[in-house]
PDB file of C-alpha atoms in Angstrom:
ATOM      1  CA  UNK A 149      53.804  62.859 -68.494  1.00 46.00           C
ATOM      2  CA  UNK A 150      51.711  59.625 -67.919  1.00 56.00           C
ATOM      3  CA  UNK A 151      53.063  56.979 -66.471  1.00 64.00           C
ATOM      4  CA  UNK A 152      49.846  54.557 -66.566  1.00 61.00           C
ATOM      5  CA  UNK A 153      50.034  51.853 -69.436  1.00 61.00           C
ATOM      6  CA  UNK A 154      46.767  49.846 -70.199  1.00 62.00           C
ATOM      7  CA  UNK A 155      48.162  46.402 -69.957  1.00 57.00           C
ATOM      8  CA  UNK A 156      44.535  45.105 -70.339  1.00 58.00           C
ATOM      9  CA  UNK A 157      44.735  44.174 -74.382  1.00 62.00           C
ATOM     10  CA  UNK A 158      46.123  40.921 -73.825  1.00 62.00           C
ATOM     11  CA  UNK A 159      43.604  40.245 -70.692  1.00 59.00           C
ATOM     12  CA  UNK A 160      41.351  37.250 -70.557  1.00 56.00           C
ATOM     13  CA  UNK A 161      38.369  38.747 -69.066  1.00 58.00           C
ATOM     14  CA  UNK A 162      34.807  39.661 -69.489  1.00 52.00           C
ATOM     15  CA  UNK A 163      33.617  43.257 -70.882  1.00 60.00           C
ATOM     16  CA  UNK A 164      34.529  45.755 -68.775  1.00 63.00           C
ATOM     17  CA  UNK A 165      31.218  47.317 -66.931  1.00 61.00           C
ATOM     18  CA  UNK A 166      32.247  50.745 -67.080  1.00 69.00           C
ATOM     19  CA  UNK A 167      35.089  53.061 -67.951  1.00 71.00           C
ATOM     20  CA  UNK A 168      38.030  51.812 -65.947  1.00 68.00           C
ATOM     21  CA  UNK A 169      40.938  49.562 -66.662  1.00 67.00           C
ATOM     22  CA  UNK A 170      41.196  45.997 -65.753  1.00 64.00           C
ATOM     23  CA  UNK A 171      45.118  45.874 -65.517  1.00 66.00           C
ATOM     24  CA  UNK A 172      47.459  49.119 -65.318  1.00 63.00           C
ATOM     25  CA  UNK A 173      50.824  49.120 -65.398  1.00 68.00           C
ATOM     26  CA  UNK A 174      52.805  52.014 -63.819  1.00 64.00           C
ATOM     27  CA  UNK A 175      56.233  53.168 -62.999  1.00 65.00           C
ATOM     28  CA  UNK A 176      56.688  54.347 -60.072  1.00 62.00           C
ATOM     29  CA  UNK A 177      58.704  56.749 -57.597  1.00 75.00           C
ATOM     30  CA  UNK A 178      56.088  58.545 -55.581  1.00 84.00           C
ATOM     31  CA  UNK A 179      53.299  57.706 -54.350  1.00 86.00           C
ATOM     32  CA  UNK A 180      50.403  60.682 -53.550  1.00 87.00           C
ATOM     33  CA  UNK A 181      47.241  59.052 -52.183  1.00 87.00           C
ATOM     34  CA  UNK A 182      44.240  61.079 -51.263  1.00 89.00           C
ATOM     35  CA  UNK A 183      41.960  60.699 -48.562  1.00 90.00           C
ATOM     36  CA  UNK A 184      38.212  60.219 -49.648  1.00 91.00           C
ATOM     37  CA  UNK A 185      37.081  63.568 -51.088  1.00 92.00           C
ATOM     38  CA  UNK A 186      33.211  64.006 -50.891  1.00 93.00           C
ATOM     39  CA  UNK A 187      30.785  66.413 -52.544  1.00 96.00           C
ATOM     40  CA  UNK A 188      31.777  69.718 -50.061  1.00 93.00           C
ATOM     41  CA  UNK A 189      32.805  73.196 -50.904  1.00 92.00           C
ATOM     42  CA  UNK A 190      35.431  75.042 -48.608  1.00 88.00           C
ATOM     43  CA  UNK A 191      33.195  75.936 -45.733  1.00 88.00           C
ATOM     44  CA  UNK A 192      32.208  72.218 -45.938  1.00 87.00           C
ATOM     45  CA  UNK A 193      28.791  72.269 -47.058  1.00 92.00           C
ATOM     46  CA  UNK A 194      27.654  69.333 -49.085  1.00 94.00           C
ATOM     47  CA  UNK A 195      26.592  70.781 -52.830  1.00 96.00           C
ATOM     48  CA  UNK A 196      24.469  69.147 -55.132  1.00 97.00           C
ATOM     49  CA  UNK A 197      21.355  67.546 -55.218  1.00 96.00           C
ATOM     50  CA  UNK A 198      22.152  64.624 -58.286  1.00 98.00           C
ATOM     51  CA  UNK A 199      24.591  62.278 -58.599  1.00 99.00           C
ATOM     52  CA  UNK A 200      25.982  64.254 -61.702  1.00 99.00           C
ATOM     53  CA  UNK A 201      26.575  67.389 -59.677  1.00 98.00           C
ATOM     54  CA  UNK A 202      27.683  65.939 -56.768  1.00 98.00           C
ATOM     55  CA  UNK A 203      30.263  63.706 -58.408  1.00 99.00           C
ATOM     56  CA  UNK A 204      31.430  66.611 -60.754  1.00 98.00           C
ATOM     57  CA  UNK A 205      32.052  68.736 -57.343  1.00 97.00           C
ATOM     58  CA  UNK A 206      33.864  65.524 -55.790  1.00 97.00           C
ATOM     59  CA  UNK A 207      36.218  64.805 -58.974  1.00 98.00           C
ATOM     60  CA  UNK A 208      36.945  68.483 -58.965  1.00 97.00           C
ATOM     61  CA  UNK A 209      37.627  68.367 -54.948  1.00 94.00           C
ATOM     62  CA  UNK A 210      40.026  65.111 -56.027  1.00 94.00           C
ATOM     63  CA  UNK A 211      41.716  67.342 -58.874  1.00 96.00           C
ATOM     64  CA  UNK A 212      42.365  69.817 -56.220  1.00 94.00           C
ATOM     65  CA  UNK A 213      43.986  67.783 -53.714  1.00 91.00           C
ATOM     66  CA  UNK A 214      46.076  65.560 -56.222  1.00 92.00           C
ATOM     67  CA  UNK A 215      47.608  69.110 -57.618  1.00 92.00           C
ATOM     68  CA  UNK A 216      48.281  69.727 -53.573  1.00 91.00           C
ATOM     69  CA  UNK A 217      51.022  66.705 -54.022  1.00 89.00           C
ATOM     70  CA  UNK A 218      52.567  67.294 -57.073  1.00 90.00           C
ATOM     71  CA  UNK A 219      50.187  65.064 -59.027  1.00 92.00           C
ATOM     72  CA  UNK A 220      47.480  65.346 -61.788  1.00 96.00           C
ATOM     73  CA  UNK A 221      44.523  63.344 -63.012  1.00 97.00           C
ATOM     74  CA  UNK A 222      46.774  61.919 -65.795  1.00 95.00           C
ATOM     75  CA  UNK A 223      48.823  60.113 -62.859  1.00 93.00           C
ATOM     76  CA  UNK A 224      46.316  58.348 -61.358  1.00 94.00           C
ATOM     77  CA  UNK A 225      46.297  54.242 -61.425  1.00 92.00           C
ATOM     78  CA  UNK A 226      43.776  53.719 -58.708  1.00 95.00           C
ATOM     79  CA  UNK A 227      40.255  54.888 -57.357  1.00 98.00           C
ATOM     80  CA  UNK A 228      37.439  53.872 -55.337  1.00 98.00           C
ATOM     81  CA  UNK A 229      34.205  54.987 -55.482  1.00 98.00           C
ATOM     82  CA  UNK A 230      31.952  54.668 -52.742  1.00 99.00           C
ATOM     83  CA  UNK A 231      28.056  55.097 -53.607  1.00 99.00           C
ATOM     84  CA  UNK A 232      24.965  55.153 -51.640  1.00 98.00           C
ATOM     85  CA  UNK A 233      22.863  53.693 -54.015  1.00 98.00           C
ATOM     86  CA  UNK A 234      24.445  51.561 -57.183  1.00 97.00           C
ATOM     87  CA  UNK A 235      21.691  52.317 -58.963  1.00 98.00           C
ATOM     88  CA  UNK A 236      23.556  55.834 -60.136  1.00 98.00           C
ATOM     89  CA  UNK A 237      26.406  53.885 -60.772  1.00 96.00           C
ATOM     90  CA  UNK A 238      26.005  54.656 -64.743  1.00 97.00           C
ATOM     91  CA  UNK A 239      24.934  58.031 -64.399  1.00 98.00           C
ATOM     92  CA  UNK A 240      27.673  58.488 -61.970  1.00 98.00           C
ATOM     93  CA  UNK A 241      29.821  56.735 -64.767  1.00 98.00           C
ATOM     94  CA  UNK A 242      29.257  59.329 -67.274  1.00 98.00           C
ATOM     95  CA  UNK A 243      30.281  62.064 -65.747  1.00 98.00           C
ATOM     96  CA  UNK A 244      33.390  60.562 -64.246  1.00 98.00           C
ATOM     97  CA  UNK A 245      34.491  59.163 -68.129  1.00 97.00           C
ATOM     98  CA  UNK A 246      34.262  62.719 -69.542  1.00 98.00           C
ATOM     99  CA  UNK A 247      36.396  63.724 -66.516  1.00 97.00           C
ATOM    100  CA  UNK A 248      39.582  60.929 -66.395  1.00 98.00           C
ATOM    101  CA  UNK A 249      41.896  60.937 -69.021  1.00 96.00           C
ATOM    102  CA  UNK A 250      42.893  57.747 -71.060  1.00 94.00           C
ATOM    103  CA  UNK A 251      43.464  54.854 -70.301  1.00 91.00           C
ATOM    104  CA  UNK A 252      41.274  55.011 -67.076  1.00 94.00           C
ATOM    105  CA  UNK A 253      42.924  54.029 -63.806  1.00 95.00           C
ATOM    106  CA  UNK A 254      42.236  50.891 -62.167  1.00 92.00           C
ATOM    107  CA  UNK A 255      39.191  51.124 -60.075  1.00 96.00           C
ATOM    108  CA  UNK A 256      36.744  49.689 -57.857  1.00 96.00           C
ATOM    109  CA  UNK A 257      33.178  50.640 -56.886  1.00 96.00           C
ATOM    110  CA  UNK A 258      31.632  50.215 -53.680  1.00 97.00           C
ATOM    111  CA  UNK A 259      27.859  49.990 -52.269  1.00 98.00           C
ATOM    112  CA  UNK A 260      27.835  51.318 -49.082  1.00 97.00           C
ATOM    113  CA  UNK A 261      26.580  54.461 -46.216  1.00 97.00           C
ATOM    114  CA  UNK A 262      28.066  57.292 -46.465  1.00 95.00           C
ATOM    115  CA  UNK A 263      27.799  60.879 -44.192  1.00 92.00           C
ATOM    116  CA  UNK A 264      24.689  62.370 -44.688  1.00 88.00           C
ATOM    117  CA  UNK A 265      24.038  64.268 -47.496  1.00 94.00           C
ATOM    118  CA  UNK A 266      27.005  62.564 -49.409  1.00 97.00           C
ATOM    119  CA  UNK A 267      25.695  60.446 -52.525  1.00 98.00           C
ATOM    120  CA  UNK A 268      29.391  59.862 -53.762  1.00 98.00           C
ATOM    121  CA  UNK A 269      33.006  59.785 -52.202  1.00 97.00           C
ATOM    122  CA  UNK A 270      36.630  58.929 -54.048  1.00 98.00           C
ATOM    123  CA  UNK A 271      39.412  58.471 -53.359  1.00 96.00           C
ATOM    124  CA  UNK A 272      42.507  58.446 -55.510  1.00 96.00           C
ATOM    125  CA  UNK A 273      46.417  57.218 -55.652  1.00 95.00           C
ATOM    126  CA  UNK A 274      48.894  58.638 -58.445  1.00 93.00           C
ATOM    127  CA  UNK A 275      52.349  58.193 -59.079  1.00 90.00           C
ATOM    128  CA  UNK A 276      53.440  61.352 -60.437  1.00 89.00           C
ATOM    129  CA  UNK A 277      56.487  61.577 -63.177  1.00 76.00           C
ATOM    130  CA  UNK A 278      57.209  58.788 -63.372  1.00 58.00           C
ATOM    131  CA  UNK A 279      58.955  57.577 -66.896  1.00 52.00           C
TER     132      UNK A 279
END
């Protein structure tokens, strides 16, 4: 069950630049927070040459390591995104909006260097069952 409620209806604010929420109300018990998961497969090689691939491997990583502590995607109220280049940010955008469920987290998007190879990393927090 989701415990995320857009409280952002009500907000005064400007448009939103992508698919996230500007305020997100949760109820919470536990806390599962994941370390920032990068484009890798199990042996640790990066995969993925575009943005789109190597944020679709990175979301799936996230998915993976959220189920680890007792969470899913649907309990997640915060993310950061780290990119190389900003540029990708809305083709990085539309893969992660067909991936989230409703209402999106909160979430932030950084600029910045990342390991080589790596075009995108994310990291997640959920609060799973709560009511």
């Amino acid at each position: 069950m989701s415990n995320r409620i857009s409280a952002s209806a009500n907000a005064v604010q400007h448009k939103t630049a992508g698919p996230y929420s500007p305020v997100l109300r949760i109820s919470a018990g536990d806390i599962v927070v994941i370390s920032g998961q990068a484009p890798v497969n199990l042996d640790g090689k990066v995969i993925g040459e575009t943005i789109e691939e190597q944020a679709l491997l990175t979301l799936e990583n996230c998915k993976a390591q959220l189920l680890t502590g007792g969470a899913t995607l649907a309990d997640v109220f915060k993310v950061n995104v780290y990119l190389t280049d900003l540029a990708e940010w809305p083709r990085f955008n539309a893969v992660y909006s067909q991936f989230m469920p409703r209402p999106f987290p909160a979430r932030t998007a950084i600029g910045c260097a990342l390991l080589d190879g790596f075009k995108v990393e994310i990291e997640m927090w959920a609060a799973p069952g709560a009511e």
